[in-house]
Amino acid sequence: MRLIITDLTEMHGGNYCVAGWDAQAQIMVRPLPNGSNWTAGLLQQHGINPGATVDVNPTGQQHPSVFPHRTEDTVINSAGIQTVNVGPINWFAAGAPPTHATVGNAFEGHLEHTRIWNGARQGVHLQETTQIGSLKAVRVAVDQIDLFEDEYQGKRSLRAYISDGDACYNLPVVAKSIREAYRVNGIAGAQQSLPTQGSAHVRLGLARAWAGQPGKCSLMINGIYG
């Protein structure tokens, strides 16, 4: 199975989530080495970055997840990962991972939100077990993306306003490259990692439901490319 890496996000405990586009099958795939998340060492070993192309070998084993993540979760053999091309790619060329016009359309109208504040939808989520994909993308103008720093209970985090012409969303940013730039140089550093003009290919993903938020899969920004 050949994948164009589309999503590389930070998780807890030094683990990472990787996803890619299978152009032949026309599906999104979340490769899970031996059924687990990726480590920093495994990312470095295979040059895993958005835009890289890799070959992976699915084991055929069903990962014990539920929808929507079950749509893409694919157990692979960690020993069989092979880098084909380190990238980058043209994110808007023919054959590139597809994008949708709006966030709502991307998730087929299933998204919900807890409130609207300053004109933006907050607490955006999808109900666990909904049988659609958990990985999507939209194409929006660069000037419709506004990064900002949020503080809650003494903890600061990176978030962004995304406007798609239909609605505005207040979403957490979990993309590895953007968060690394943010930790080094704050919002200015994060902003410098984004496209400067034209359109942006914005990767969107759903977090898995957890004990603190049972039954709800929160929407996150997994990457912003141009």
PDB file of C-alpha atoms in Angstrom:
ATOM      1  CA  MET A   1       0.000   0.000   0.000  1.00  0.00           C
ATOM      2  CA  ARG A   2       1.477   3.354  -1.084  1.00  0.00           C
ATOM      3  CA  LEU A   3       0.579   6.459   0.923  1.00  0.00           C
ATOM      4  CA  ILE A   4       1.162  10.184   0.538  1.00  0.00           C
ATOM      5  CA  ILE A   5       1.614  11.394   4.117  1.00  0.00           C
ATOM      6  CA  THR A   6      -0.990  14.058   4.822  1.00  0.00           C
ATOM      7  CA  ASP A   7      -1.295  14.325   8.606  1.00  0.00           C
ATOM      8  CA  LEU A   8       1.398  14.272  11.297  1.00  0.00           C
ATOM      9  CA  THR A   9       0.109  15.251  14.711  1.00  0.00           C
ATOM     10  CA  GLU A  10       1.417  15.320  18.262  1.00  0.00           C
ATOM     11  CA  MET A  11      -0.091  13.120  20.924  1.00  0.00           C
ATOM     12  CA  HIS A  12       0.652  12.588  24.615  1.00  0.00           C
ATOM     13  CA  GLY A  13       3.672  10.679  25.857  1.00  0.00           C
ATOM     14  CA  GLY A  14       5.932  11.471  22.918  1.00  0.00           C
ATOM     15  CA  ASN A  15       3.746   9.585  20.455  1.00  0.00           C
ATOM     16  CA  TYR A  16       2.507  10.753  17.066  1.00  0.00           C
ATOM     17  CA  CYS A  17      -0.404  10.032  14.771  1.00  0.00           C
ATOM     18  CA  VAL A  18       0.292   9.638  11.058  1.00  0.00           C
ATOM     19  CA  ALA A  19      -2.208   9.492   8.206  1.00  0.00           C
ATOM     20  CA  GLY A  20      -1.942   9.296   4.452  1.00  0.00           C
ATOM     21  CA  TRP A  21      -3.806   9.237   1.152  1.00  0.00           C
ATOM     22  CA  ASP A  22      -3.940   6.009  -0.839  1.00  0.00           C
ATOM     23  CA  ALA A  23      -4.303   7.430  -4.346  1.00  0.00           C
ATOM     24  CA  GLN A  24      -4.884   4.025  -5.906  1.00  0.00           C
ATOM     25  CA  ALA A  25      -7.751   3.029  -3.609  1.00  0.00           C
ATOM     26  CA  GLN A  26      -8.895   6.666  -3.191  1.00  0.00           C
ATOM     27  CA  ILE A  27      -9.122   6.363   0.589  1.00  0.00           C
ATOM     28  CA  MET A  28      -7.537   7.892   3.673  1.00  0.00           C
ATOM     29  CA  VAL A  29      -5.479   5.516   5.826  1.00  0.00           C
ATOM     30  CA  ARG A  30      -4.189   5.793   9.397  1.00  0.00           C
ATOM     31  CA  PRO A  31      -1.241   3.335   9.452  1.00  0.00           C
ATOM     32  CA  LEU A  32      -0.605   1.956  12.944  1.00  0.00           C
ATOM     33  CA  PRO A  33       2.797   0.236  13.280  1.00  0.00           C
ATOM     34  CA  ASN A  34       2.103  -3.096  14.975  1.00  0.00           C
ATOM     35  CA  GLY A  35      -1.239  -1.589  16.022  1.00  0.00           C
ATOM     36  CA  SER A  36       0.284   1.364  17.893  1.00  0.00           C
ATOM     37  CA  ASN A  37       1.055   5.032  17.359  1.00  0.00           C
ATOM     38  CA  TRP A  38       4.336   6.267  15.898  1.00  0.00           C
ATOM     39  CA  THR A  39       7.382   7.180  17.994  1.00  0.00           C
ATOM     40  CA  ALA A  40       9.798  10.009  17.260  1.00  0.00           C
ATOM     41  CA  GLY A  41      12.441   7.418  16.408  1.00  0.00           C
ATOM     42  CA  LEU A  42      10.223   5.703  13.842  1.00  0.00           C
ATOM     43  CA  LEU A  43       9.348   9.051  12.239  1.00  0.00           C
ATOM     44  CA  GLN A  44      13.025   9.962  11.935  1.00  0.00           C
ATOM     45  CA  GLN A  45      14.043   6.533  10.680  1.00  0.00           C
ATOM     46  CA  HIS A  46      11.675   6.722   7.709  1.00  0.00           C
ATOM     47  CA  GLY A  47      11.630  10.487   7.080  1.00  0.00           C
ATOM     48  CA  ILE A  48       7.926  10.735   7.831  1.00  0.00           C
ATOM     49  CA  ASN A  49       6.745  14.253   7.020  1.00  0.00           C
ATOM     50  CA  PRO A  50       3.690  15.660   5.230  1.00  0.00           C
ATOM     51  CA  GLY A  51       4.227  15.289   1.499  1.00  0.00           C
ATOM     52  CA  ALA A  52       6.475  12.232   1.756  1.00  0.00           C
ATOM     53  CA  THR A  53       5.463   8.994   0.020  1.00  0.00           C
ATOM     54  CA  VAL A  54       5.861   5.655   1.802  1.00  0.00           C
ATOM     55  CA  ASP A  55       5.005   2.022   1.200  1.00  0.00           C
ATOM     56  CA  VAL A  56       3.434   0.114   4.102  1.00  0.00           C
ATOM     57  CA  ASN A  57       2.307  -3.491   4.545  1.00  0.00           C
ATOM     58  CA  PRO A  58      -1.092  -3.958   6.225  1.00  0.00           C
ATOM     59  CA  THR A  59      -1.221  -7.076   8.398  1.00  0.00           C
ATOM     60  CA  GLY A  60      -4.922  -7.662   7.757  1.00  0.00           C
ATOM     61  CA  GLN A  61      -5.583  -7.542  11.481  1.00  0.00           C
ATOM     62  CA  GLN A  62      -8.604  -5.456  12.499  1.00  0.00           C
ATOM     63  CA  HIS A  63      -7.716  -2.681  14.932  1.00  0.00           C
ATOM     64  CA  PRO A  64     -10.065  -2.680  17.971  1.00  0.00           C
ATOM     65  CA  SER A  65     -11.388   0.834  17.345  1.00  0.00           C
ATOM     66  CA  VAL A  66     -14.850   2.216  16.734  1.00  0.00           C
ATOM     67  CA  PHE A  67     -16.208   4.564  14.106  1.00  0.00           C
ATOM     68  CA  PRO A  68     -15.418   7.114  12.865  1.00  0.00           C
ATOM     69  CA  HIS A  69     -11.725   6.161  13.390  1.00  0.00           C
ATOM     70  CA  ARG A  70     -12.309   2.573  12.371  1.00  0.00           C
ATOM     71  CA  THR A  71     -12.815   3.897   8.828  1.00  0.00           C
ATOM     72  CA  GLU A  72      -9.078   4.578   8.445  1.00  0.00           C
ATOM     73  CA  ASP A  73      -7.328   2.588  11.212  1.00  0.00           C
ATOM     74  CA  THR A  74      -4.972   0.108   9.528  1.00  0.00           C
ATOM     75  CA  VAL A  75      -2.520  -2.127  11.385  1.00  0.00           C
ATOM     76  CA  ILE A  76       0.822  -2.351   9.522  1.00  0.00           C
ATOM     77  CA  ASN A  77       4.068  -4.232   9.981  1.00  0.00           C
ATOM     78  CA  SER A  78       6.606  -1.748  11.376  1.00  0.00           C
ATOM     79  CA  ALA A  79       9.454  -3.691   9.756  1.00  0.00           C
ATOM     80  CA  GLY A  80       7.931  -3.250   6.300  1.00  0.00           C
ATOM     81  CA  ILE A  81       7.831   0.564   6.118  1.00  0.00           C
ATOM     82  CA  GLN A  82       9.756   1.886   3.113  1.00  0.00           C
ATOM     83  CA  THR A  83      10.276   5.509   2.077  1.00  0.00           C
ATOM     84  CA  VAL A  84       9.622   6.074  -1.625  1.00  0.00           C
ATOM     85  CA  ASN A  85       9.990   9.862  -1.828  1.00  0.00           C
ATOM     86  CA  VAL A  86      10.649  12.430   0.904  1.00  0.00           C
ATOM     87  CA  GLY A  87       8.529  15.050  -0.888  1.00  0.00           C
ATOM     88  CA  PRO A  88       7.289  17.720  -0.904  1.00  0.00           C
ATOM     89  CA  ILE A  89       4.237  17.556  -3.178  1.00  0.00           C
ATOM     90  CA  ASN A  90       1.938  20.056  -4.862  1.00  0.00           C
ATOM     91  CA  TRP A  91      -1.056  19.979  -2.521  1.00  0.00           C
ATOM     92  CA  PHE A  92      -3.423  21.166  -5.263  1.00  0.00           C
ATOM     93  CA  ALA A  93      -2.154  19.178  -8.243  1.00  0.00           C
ATOM     94  CA  ALA A  94      -4.076  16.425  -9.990  1.00  0.00           C
ATOM     95  CA  GLY A  95      -3.831  13.285  -7.889  1.00  0.00           C
ATOM     96  CA  ALA A  96      -3.155  15.199  -4.676  1.00  0.00           C
ATOM     97  CA  PRO A  97      -5.239  14.379  -1.591  1.00  0.00           C
ATOM     98  CA  PRO A  98      -8.714  15.852  -2.161  1.00  0.00           C
ATOM     99  CA  THR A  99     -10.243  18.824  -0.369  1.00  0.00           C
ATOM    100  CA  HIS A 100     -13.815  19.948   0.298  1.00  0.00           C
ATOM    101  CA  ALA A 101     -15.289  23.418  -0.090  1.00  0.00           C
ATOM    102  CA  THR A 102     -16.533  23.664   3.510  1.00  0.00           C
ATOM    103  CA  VAL A 103     -15.934  21.966   6.850  1.00  0.00           C
ATOM    104  CA  GLY A 104     -19.595  21.028   7.100  1.00  0.00           C
ATOM    105  CA  ASN A 105     -19.568  19.321   3.717  1.00  0.00           C
ATOM    106  CA  ALA A 106     -16.361  17.483   4.541  1.00  0.00           C
ATOM    107  CA  PHE A 107     -18.067  15.738   7.457  1.00  0.00           C
ATOM    108  CA  GLU A 108     -21.365  15.278   5.641  1.00  0.00           C
ATOM    109  CA  GLY A 109     -23.366  17.505   7.973  1.00  0.00           C
ATOM    110  CA  HIS A 110     -22.647  15.400  11.081  1.00  0.00           C
ATOM    111  CA  LEU A 111     -20.617  17.994  13.023  1.00  0.00           C
ATOM    112  CA  GLU A 112     -22.062  19.582  16.154  1.00  0.00           C
ATOM    113  CA  HIS A 113     -20.851  22.440  18.343  1.00  0.00           C
ATOM    114  CA  THR A 114     -21.454  23.430  21.943  1.00  0.00           C
ATOM    115  CA  ARG A 115     -21.715  27.197  21.428  1.00  0.00           C
ATOM    116  CA  ILE A 116     -20.886  30.186  19.253  1.00  0.00           C
ATOM    117  CA  TRP A 117     -18.577  32.831  20.704  1.00  0.00           C
ATOM    118  CA  ASN A 118     -17.403  35.925  18.820  1.00  0.00           C
ATOM    119  CA  GLY A 119     -19.003  34.501  15.706  1.00  0.00           C
ATOM    120  CA  ALA A 120     -17.046  31.230  15.812  1.00  0.00           C
ATOM    121  CA  ARG A 121     -18.275  27.711  16.524  1.00  0.00           C
ATOM    122  CA  GLN A 122     -16.611  26.218  19.587  1.00  0.00           C
ATOM    123  CA  GLY A 123     -16.561  22.727  21.021  1.00  0.00           C
ATOM    124  CA  VAL A 124     -16.877  21.325  17.501  1.00  0.00           C
ATOM    125  CA  HIS A 125     -17.278  17.552  17.564  1.00  0.00           C
ATOM    126  CA  LEU A 126     -18.870  14.493  16.029  1.00  0.00           C
ATOM    127  CA  GLN A 127     -20.664  11.751  17.905  1.00  0.00           C
ATOM    128  CA  GLU A 128     -18.637   8.588  18.379  1.00  0.00           C
ATOM    129  CA  THR A 129     -19.792   5.573  16.299  1.00  0.00           C
ATOM    130  CA  THR A 130     -20.871   7.815  13.384  1.00  0.00           C
ATOM    131  CA  GLN A 131     -19.962   5.811  10.297  1.00  0.00           C
ATOM    132  CA  ILE A 132     -18.019   8.336   8.232  1.00  0.00           C
ATOM    133  CA  GLY A 133     -14.320   9.112   7.892  1.00  0.00           C
ATOM    134  CA  SER A 134     -12.392  10.832  10.682  1.00  0.00           C
ATOM    135  CA  LEU A 135      -9.845  12.470   8.349  1.00  0.00           C
ATOM    136  CA  LYS A 136     -10.821  15.216   5.910  1.00  0.00           C
ATOM    137  CA  ALA A 137      -9.501  18.420   4.333  1.00  0.00           C
ATOM    138  CA  VAL A 138     -10.785  21.785   3.143  1.00  0.00           C
ATOM    139  CA  ARG A 139      -9.393  24.418   0.798  1.00  0.00           C
ATOM    140  CA  VAL A 140      -9.635  27.954   2.134  1.00  0.00           C
ATOM    141  CA  ALA A 141      -7.912  31.276   1.465  1.00  0.00           C
ATOM    142  CA  VAL A 142      -4.812  31.814   3.591  1.00  0.00           C
ATOM    143  CA  ASP A 143      -6.233  35.078   4.909  1.00  0.00           C
ATOM    144  CA  GLN A 144      -9.180  33.141   6.375  1.00  0.00           C
ATOM    145  CA  ILE A 145      -6.878  31.389   8.857  1.00  0.00           C
ATOM    146  CA  ASP A 146      -6.053  33.220  12.084  1.00  0.00           C
ATOM    147  CA  LEU A 147      -3.745  31.585  14.629  1.00  0.00           C
ATOM    148  CA  PHE A 148      -4.022  32.618  18.265  1.00  0.00           C
ATOM    149  CA  GLU A 149      -2.951  31.571  21.740  1.00  0.00           C
ATOM    150  CA  ASP A 150      -5.575  30.423  24.212  1.00  0.00           C
ATOM    151  CA  GLU A 151      -5.167  30.115  27.974  1.00  0.00           C
ATOM    152  CA  TYR A 152      -7.343  27.813  30.069  1.00  0.00           C
ATOM    153  CA  GLN A 153      -6.716  26.949  33.703  1.00  0.00           C
ATOM    154  CA  GLY A 154      -3.193  28.315  33.469  1.00  0.00           C
ATOM    155  CA  LYS A 155      -2.283  26.285  30.390  1.00  0.00           C
ATOM    156  CA  ARG A 156      -1.581  27.922  27.035  1.00  0.00           C
ATOM    157  CA  SER A 157      -2.356  26.250  23.748  1.00  0.00           C
ATOM    158  CA  LEU A 158      -2.328  27.023  20.028  1.00  0.00           C
ATOM    159  CA  ARG A 159      -5.652  27.405  18.256  1.00  0.00           C
ATOM    160  CA  ALA A 160      -6.943  28.857  15.002  1.00  0.00           C
ATOM    161  CA  TYR A 161     -10.029  30.481  13.544  1.00  0.00           C
ATOM    162  CA  ILE A 162     -10.900  28.925  10.177  1.00  0.00           C
ATOM    163  CA  SER A 163     -13.527  30.583   7.974  1.00  0.00           C
ATOM    164  CA  ASP A 164     -14.778  28.641   4.953  1.00  0.00           C
ATOM    165  CA  GLY A 165     -17.441  31.023   3.656  1.00  0.00           C
ATOM    166  CA  ASP A 166     -20.171  29.025   5.382  1.00  0.00           C
ATOM    167  CA  ALA A 167     -19.087  29.280   9.027  1.00  0.00           C
ATOM    168  CA  CYS A 168     -16.163  30.182  11.284  1.00  0.00           C
ATOM    169  CA  TYR A 169     -14.601  27.544  13.541  1.00  0.00           C
ATOM    170  CA  ASN A 170     -12.412  27.867  16.637  1.00  0.00           C
ATOM    171  CA  LEU A 171     -10.219  24.737  16.585  1.00  0.00           C
ATOM    172  CA  PRO A 172      -7.117  23.397  18.367  1.00  0.00           C
ATOM    173  CA  VAL A 173      -3.954  23.016  16.287  1.00  0.00           C
ATOM    174  CA  VAL A 174      -2.179  19.672  16.779  1.00  0.00           C
ATOM    175  CA  ALA A 175       0.015  19.630  13.636  1.00  0.00           C
ATOM    176  CA  LYS A 176       3.561  18.660  14.655  1.00  0.00           C
ATOM    177  CA  SER A 177       5.394  21.229  12.506  1.00  0.00           C
ATOM    178  CA  ILE A 178       3.200  24.170  13.507  1.00  0.00           C
ATOM    179  CA  ARG A 179       3.317  23.346  17.209  1.00  0.00           C
ATOM    180  CA  GLU A 180       7.097  22.981  17.118  1.00  0.00           C
ATOM    181  CA  ALA A 181       7.391  26.419  15.506  1.00  0.00           C
ATOM    182  CA  TYR A 182       5.007  27.811  18.129  1.00  0.00           C
ATOM    183  CA  ARG A 183       7.071  26.450  21.032  1.00  0.00           C
ATOM    184  CA  VAL A 184      10.225  28.089  19.653  1.00  0.00           C
ATOM    185  CA  ASN A 185       8.914  31.510  18.577  1.00  0.00           C
ATOM    186  CA  GLY A 186       5.309  31.757  19.756  1.00  0.00           C
ATOM    187  CA  ILE A 187       2.485  32.821  17.468  1.00  0.00           C
ATOM    188  CA  ALA A 188       4.914  34.600  15.139  1.00  0.00           C
ATOM    189  CA  GLY A 189       6.852  31.388  14.629  1.00  0.00           C
ATOM    190  CA  ALA A 190       3.710  29.375  14.024  1.00  0.00           C
ATOM    191  CA  GLN A 191       2.485  31.950  11.517  1.00  0.00           C
ATOM    192  CA  GLN A 192       5.774  31.776   9.594  1.00  0.00           C
ATOM    193  CA  SER A 193       5.246  28.042   9.082  1.00  0.00           C
ATOM    194  CA  LEU A 194       2.024  28.653   7.114  1.00  0.00           C
ATOM    195  CA  PRO A 195       1.553  29.519   3.429  1.00  0.00           C
ATOM    196  CA  THR A 196       1.802  33.284   2.914  1.00  0.00           C
ATOM    197  CA  GLN A 197      -0.767  33.791   0.141  1.00  0.00           C
ATOM    198  CA  GLY A 198      -3.310  32.072  -2.058  1.00  0.00           C
ATOM    199  CA  SER A 199      -5.088  28.927  -0.917  1.00  0.00           C
ATOM    200  CA  ALA A 200      -4.296  26.597   1.947  1.00  0.00           C
ATOM    201  CA  HIS A 201      -4.913  22.866   2.113  1.00  0.00           C
ATOM    202  CA  VAL A 202      -6.159  22.460   5.697  1.00  0.00           C
ATOM    203  CA  ARG A 203      -6.102  18.959   7.159  1.00  0.00           C
ATOM    204  CA  LEU A 204      -8.854  18.212   9.666  1.00  0.00           C
ATOM    205  CA  GLY A 205      -9.106  15.245  12.005  1.00  0.00           C
ATOM    206  CA  LEU A 206     -11.245  13.977  14.837  1.00  0.00           C
ATOM    207  CA  ALA A 207      -9.785  13.093  18.228  1.00  0.00           C
ATOM    208  CA  ARG A 208     -10.840   9.818  19.766  1.00  0.00           C
ATOM    209  CA  ALA A 209     -13.439  10.076  22.511  1.00  0.00           C
ATOM    210  CA  TRP A 210     -11.979   9.757  26.008  1.00  0.00           C
ATOM    211  CA  ALA A 211     -13.136   9.528  29.619  1.00  0.00           C
ATOM    212  CA  GLY A 212     -13.172  13.313  30.034  1.00  0.00           C
ATOM    213  CA  GLN A 213     -15.420  13.688  26.998  1.00  0.00           C
ATOM    214  CA  PRO A 214     -17.258  10.396  26.495  1.00  0.00           C
ATOM    215  CA  GLY A 215     -18.998   9.802  23.197  1.00  0.00           C
ATOM    216  CA  LYS A 216     -17.606  12.928  21.514  1.00  0.00           C
ATOM    217  CA  CYS A 217     -14.795  13.162  18.951  1.00  0.00           C
ATOM    218  CA  SER A 218     -13.429  16.716  18.888  1.00  0.00           C
ATOM    219  CA  LEU A 219     -12.406  18.370  15.616  1.00  0.00           C
ATOM    220  CA  MET A 220      -8.754  19.453  15.294  1.00  0.00           C
ATOM    221  CA  ILE A 221      -6.412  20.996  12.719  1.00  0.00           C
ATOM    222  CA  ASN A 222      -3.869  18.366  11.653  1.00  0.00           C
ATOM    223  CA  GLY A 223      -1.932  20.442   9.134  1.00  0.00           C
ATOM    224  CA  ILE A 224      -1.954  23.556   6.948  1.00  0.00           C
ATOM    225  CA  TYR A 225      -0.134  23.378   3.607  1.00  0.00           C
ATOM    226  CA  GLY A 226       0.142  25.501   0.509  1.00  0.00           C
TER     227      GLY A 226
END
